[in-house]
């Protein structure tokens, strides 16, 4: 899909809610800011790991998790700004090719959390080309929730490493704030996987 | 190019032994000569995932994700990499993750390259400012005990620990190519 052809953009909340409803067993990592709010707004679950900081770290955290839990689907949901700060991680992930990892970048082309300044993604950078260049062959963009079912099937089947750029509206839905208590979220997540406190 | 590695110094073999016996499942790294034996061993070990990074802060997040998923991961880097990690270290404090890193030192002993000096001299301070406990091994005979002590503090007590491997231990870098 060429960028020029994209007039329509997906509604971020609708897209995320539909994707998570279709991937009930996925382990979900969220990049800080709006991506975290979108995932929380779709319904809190124990197997969500929300980041409130560590900008640029969401996909790397997803890599460590995907390698550790290779029999479960892992989905990183983040924004274009967060992904850009950790862009090299796409190279590190491509080297490992974890079959159970899917990266979903909600791309409004702006830094939403800080006043909607334009990001590289709307100033010339092509995140799909970058992902492919790093070696993630299954990298593509979408602008429609019509593609969610297909994306979810790939996630659930752990079909292979993939990178999905979702063009979304540059709007600001009502804030839906997930817990900020890092140890709580960590311990809840680990407990959901059956790990006891040390 | 033919890179037949020279036999590894015993202290490097001992480090891999500690990690292996400690049940490490993932070794994330930005390479350094002092880590070369551990990296080669990780690549050769079917039970350990070797994760080459483009920058060290990725490794802080990889190790945290690994722990979330029940794995033990360690980060190998050079002292310059500690500077790259500073904000990402917040993740360790904010969520109270165990963390273990091995840092080969530059800029502190018979250093040839002045560009290594500023970060090398600030490495311990930067780690401590971000709440990471720092241990140091400077002599080959102390490596096993100190690495093992740091490892246990990380994975038994949940501490955030860096073991600095002194430049004296690693030896003078040879700059003249023959």
Coordinates of N, CA, C and O in Angstrom, one line a residue, chain A residues 29 49 51 54-58 60-65 67-69 85-92 95-96 134 180-183 185-186 189-190 193 195 198, chain B residues 26 48-55 57-59 61-71 87-88 90-91 93-98 154-159:
Chain A
X29 N 3.0 -6.3 25.3 CA 3.9 -5.3 25.9 C 3.5 -4.0 25.2 O 3.3 -4.0 24.0
X49 N 1.8 -6.0 29.8 CA 2.9 -5.3 30.5 C 3.0 -3.9 29.9 O 3.4 -3.7 28.8
X51 N 4.4 -0.2 29.7 CA 5.5 0.7 30.0 C 5.0 2.1 30.2 O 4.2 2.6 29.5
X54 N 11.1 4.2 29.8 CA 11.9 3.3 29.1 C 11.7 3.5 27.6 O 11.6 2.5 26.8
X55 N 11.6 4.7 27.1 CA 11.2 5.0 25.7 C 12.3 4.4 24.8 O 13.5 4.6 25.0
X56 N 11.8 3.7 23.8 CA 12.6 3.0 22.9 C 12.9 1.5 23.3 O 13.5 0.8 22.5
X57 N 12.3 1.1 24.4 CA 12.6 -0.2 24.9 C 11.5 -1.2 24.7 O 11.7 -2.4 25.0
X58 N 10.4 -0.8 24.2 CA 9.2 -1.8 24.1 C 9.6 -3.0 23.3 O 9.3 -4.2 23.7
X60 N 12.5 -4.2 22.4 CA 13.6 -5.0 23.0 C 13.0 -5.9 24.2 O 13.4 -7.0 24.3
X61 N 12.2 -5.3 25.0 CA 11.6 -6.0 26.1 C 10.7 -7.2 25.5 O 10.8 -8.3 26.0
X62 N 10.0 -6.9 24.4 CA 9.3 -7.9 23.7 C 10.2 -9.0 23.2 O 9.8 -10.2 23.2
X63 N 11.4 -8.7 22.8 CA 12.3 -9.7 22.3 C 12.7 -10.7 23.4 O 12.6 -11.9 23.2
X64 N 13.1 -10.1 24.5 CA 13.5 -11.0 25.7 C 12.4 -11.9 26.1 O 12.6 -13.0 26.4
X65 N 11.2 -11.3 26.1 CA 10.0 -12.1 26.5 C 9.7 -13.2 25.5 O 9.4 -14.3 25.9
X67 N 11.7 -14.7 23.4 CA 12.7 -15.8 23.5 C 12.4 -16.6 24.7 O 12.6 -17.8 24.7
X68 N 12.0 -16.0 25.8 CA 11.7 -16.8 27.0 C 10.4 -17.6 26.9 O 10.3 -18.7 27.6
X69 N 9.5 -17.1 26.2 CA 8.1 -17.8 26.1 C 7.8 -18.1 24.7 O 6.9 -17.6 24.1
X85 N 12.7 5.7 18.6 CA 13.8 5.9 19.6 C 14.6 4.6 19.7 O 15.8 4.6 20.0
X86 N 13.9 3.4 19.5 CA 14.6 2.2 19.6 C 14.7 1.5 18.3 O 14.6 0.2 18.2
X87 N 15.0 2.2 17.2 CA 14.8 1.7 15.9 C 15.8 0.5 15.6 O 15.5 -0.4 14.9
X88 N 17.0 0.6 16.2 CA 18.0 -0.4 16.0 C 17.5 -1.8 16.5 O 18.0 -2.8 16.1
X89 N 16.6 -1.8 17.5 CA 16.1 -3.0 18.0 C 15.5 -3.9 16.9 O 15.5 -5.1 17.1
X90 N 15.0 -3.3 15.9 CA 14.4 -4.0 14.8 C 15.5 -4.9 14.2 O 15.2 -6.0 13.7
X91 N 16.7 -4.4 14.1 CA 17.8 -5.2 13.6 C 18.2 -6.4 14.6 O 18.4 -7.5 14.1
X92 N 18.2 -6.1 15.9 CA 18.5 -7.2 16.8 C 17.4 -8.2 16.8 O 17.7 -9.4 16.9
X95 N 17.7 -10.5 13.6 CA 18.7 -11.5 13.7 C 18.1 -12.8 14.4 O 18.4 -13.9 14.0
X96 N 17.3 -12.6 15.4 CA 16.8 -13.7 16.1 C 15.5 -14.4 15.5 O 15.2 -15.5 15.7
X134 N 16.1 -4.1 7.8 CA 16.8 -4.7 8.9 C 16.7 -6.2 8.8 O 17.3 -7.0 9.5
X180 N 0.4 2.4 37.2 CA 1.8 2.9 37.0 C 2.8 2.2 38.0 O 4.0 2.4 38.0
X181 N 2.2 1.3 38.8 CA 3.0 0.6 39.8 C 3.8 -0.6 39.1 O 3.3 -1.6 38.9
X182 N 5.1 -0.3 38.8 CA 5.8 -1.2 38.0 C 6.0 -2.6 38.6 O 5.8 -3.6 38.0
X183 N 6.3 -2.7 39.9 CA 6.4 -4.0 40.5 C 5.1 -4.8 40.5 O 5.1 -6.0 40.3
X185 N 2.7 -4.6 38.2 CA 2.4 -5.1 36.9 C 3.4 -6.2 36.5 O 2.9 -7.2 35.9
X186 N 4.6 -6.1 37.0 CA 5.6 -7.2 36.7 C 5.2 -8.5 37.4 O 5.1 -9.6 36.9
X189 N 2.0 -10.1 36.0 CA 2.3 -10.7 34.7 C 3.0 -12.0 34.9 O 2.6 -13.1 34.4
X190 N 4.0 -12.0 35.8 CA 4.8 -13.3 36.1 C 3.9 -14.3 36.7 O 3.9 -15.5 36.4
X193 N 1.8 -16.2 34.4 CA 2.6 -17.3 33.7 C 3.0 -18.4 34.6 O 3.7 -19.3 34.2
X195 N 4.8 -18.1 37.5 CA 6.0 -17.9 38.2 C 5.8 -17.4 39.6 O 5.0 -16.5 39.8
X198 N 10.4 -14.9 44.0 CA 11.6 -15.6 44.5 C 11.8 -15.4 46.0 O 11.1 -14.6 46.6
Chain B
X26 N 19.7 -16.4 28.4 CA 19.9 -15.4 27.3 C 21.1 -14.5 27.6 O 21.3 -14.1 28.8
X48 N 21.3 -21.6 25.2 CA 21.5 -20.2 25.5 C 21.2 -19.4 24.2 O 21.8 -19.7 23.1
X49 N 20.3 -18.4 24.3 CA 20.1 -17.5 23.2 C 21.1 -16.4 23.2 O 21.2 -15.7 24.2
X50 N 21.8 -16.2 22.2 CA 22.8 -15.1 22.1 C 22.0 -14.0 21.3 O 21.4 -14.2 20.3
X51 N 22.1 -12.8 21.9 CA 21.3 -11.6 21.3 C 22.3 -10.5 21.1 O 22.7 -9.8 22.0
X52 N 22.7 -10.3 19.8 CA 23.6 -9.2 19.5 C 22.7 -7.9 19.4 O 21.7 -7.9 18.7
X53 N 23.2 -6.9 20.0 CA 22.5 -5.6 20.1 C 23.1 -4.5 19.2 O 24.3 -4.6 18.9
X54 N 22.3 -3.6 18.8 CA 22.9 -2.4 18.1 C 23.3 -1.4 19.0 O 24.2 -0.6 18.7
X55 N 22.7 -1.4 20.2 CA 23.2 -0.4 21.3 C 22.8 -1.0 22.6 O 21.8 -1.8 22.7
X57 N 21.5 -0.1 25.5 CA 20.2 0.0 26.2 C 19.1 -1.0 25.8 O 18.3 -1.3 26.6
X58 N 19.3 -1.4 24.5 CA 18.4 -2.5 24.1 C 18.5 -3.7 25.1 O 17.5 -4.4 25.4
X59 N 19.7 -3.9 25.6 CA 20.0 -5.1 26.4 C 19.3 -5.0 27.8 O 18.9 -6.0 28.4
X61 N 16.4 -3.7 28.3 CA 15.0 -4.1 28.1 C 14.9 -5.6 27.8 O 14.0 -6.2 28.2
X62 N 15.9 -6.1 27.0 CA 15.9 -7.5 26.7 C 15.9 -8.3 28.0 O 15.2 -9.3 28.2
X63 N 16.9 -7.9 28.9 CA 17.0 -8.7 30.2 C 15.7 -8.6 31.0 O 15.3 -9.6 31.7
X64 N 15.1 -7.4 31.0 CA 13.8 -7.3 31.7 C 12.7 -8.1 31.1 O 12.0 -8.8 31.9
X65 N 12.6 -8.1 29.8 CA 11.6 -9.0 29.2 C 11.8 -10.5 29.4 O 10.9 -11.2 29.6
X66 N 13.1 -10.8 29.4 CA 13.5 -12.2 29.7 C 13.0 -12.6 31.1 O 12.4 -13.7 31.3
X67 N 13.2 -11.8 32.1 CA 12.8 -12.1 33.5 C 11.3 -12.1 33.5 O 10.7 -13.0 34.2
X68 N 10.6 -11.3 32.8 CA 9.1 -11.3 32.8 C 8.6 -12.7 32.3 O 7.6 -13.2 32.8
X69 N 9.4 -13.2 31.4 CA 9.0 -14.5 30.8 C 9.7 -15.7 31.5 O 9.6 -16.8 31.0
X70 N 10.4 -15.5 32.6 CA 10.9 -16.6 33.4 C 12.3 -17.0 33.1 O 12.8 -18.0 33.6
X71 N 13.0 -16.2 32.3 CA 14.4 -16.5 31.9 C 15.3 -15.6 32.7 O 15.0 -14.6 33.2
X87 N 19.2 6.2 30.8 CA 17.7 6.4 31.0 C 17.0 5.0 31.1 O 16.1 4.8 31.8
X88 N 17.5 4.1 30.3 CA 16.9 2.8 30.2 C 17.0 2.0 31.6 O 16.2 1.2 31.9
X90 N 16.2 3.2 34.2 CA 15.0 3.5 35.0 C 14.0 2.4 35.0 O 13.3 2.2 36.0
X91 N 14.0 1.6 33.9 CA 13.1 0.4 33.9 C 13.4 -0.5 35.0 O 12.5 -1.1 35.6
X93 N 14.6 0.1 38.0 CA 14.1 0.7 39.3 C 12.6 0.8 39.3 O 12.0 0.4 40.3
X94 N 12.0 1.2 38.2 CA 10.6 1.5 38.2 C 9.8 0.2 38.4 O 8.7 0.2 39.0
X95 N 10.3 -0.9 37.9 CA 9.6 -2.2 38.0 C 10.3 -3.2 38.9 O 9.9 -4.3 39.1
X96 N 11.5 -2.8 39.5 CA 12.2 -3.6 40.4 C 12.6 -4.9 39.7 O 12.3 -6.0 40.3
X97 N 13.3 -4.9 38.6 CA 13.8 -6.1 37.9 C 15.1 -6.5 38.5 O 16.0 -5.6 38.7
X98 N 15.4 -7.7 38.6 CA 16.8 -8.2 38.8 C 17.6 -7.8 37.6 O 17.0 -7.8 36.5
X154 N 21.9 -10.7 42.2 CA 20.9 -10.3 41.2 C 19.8 -11.3 41.2 O 18.6 -11.0 41.3
X155 N 20.1 -12.6 41.0 CA 19.0 -13.6 40.8 C 18.5 -14.2 42.0 O 17.4 -14.8 42.0
X156 N 19.2 -14.1 43.1 CA 18.6 -14.6 44.4 C 18.0 -13.5 45.2 O 16.9 -13.7 45.8
X157 N 18.5 -12.3 45.2 CA 18.0 -11.2 46.0 C 17.3 -10.2 45.1 O 16.7 -9.2 45.6
X158 N 17.3 -10.4 43.8 CA 16.6 -9.4 42.9 C 17.4 -8.1 42.8 O 16.8 -7.1 42.4
X159 N 18.6 -8.0 43.1 CA 19.4 -6.8 43.0 C 19.7 -6.4 41.6 O 19.7 -7.3 40.7

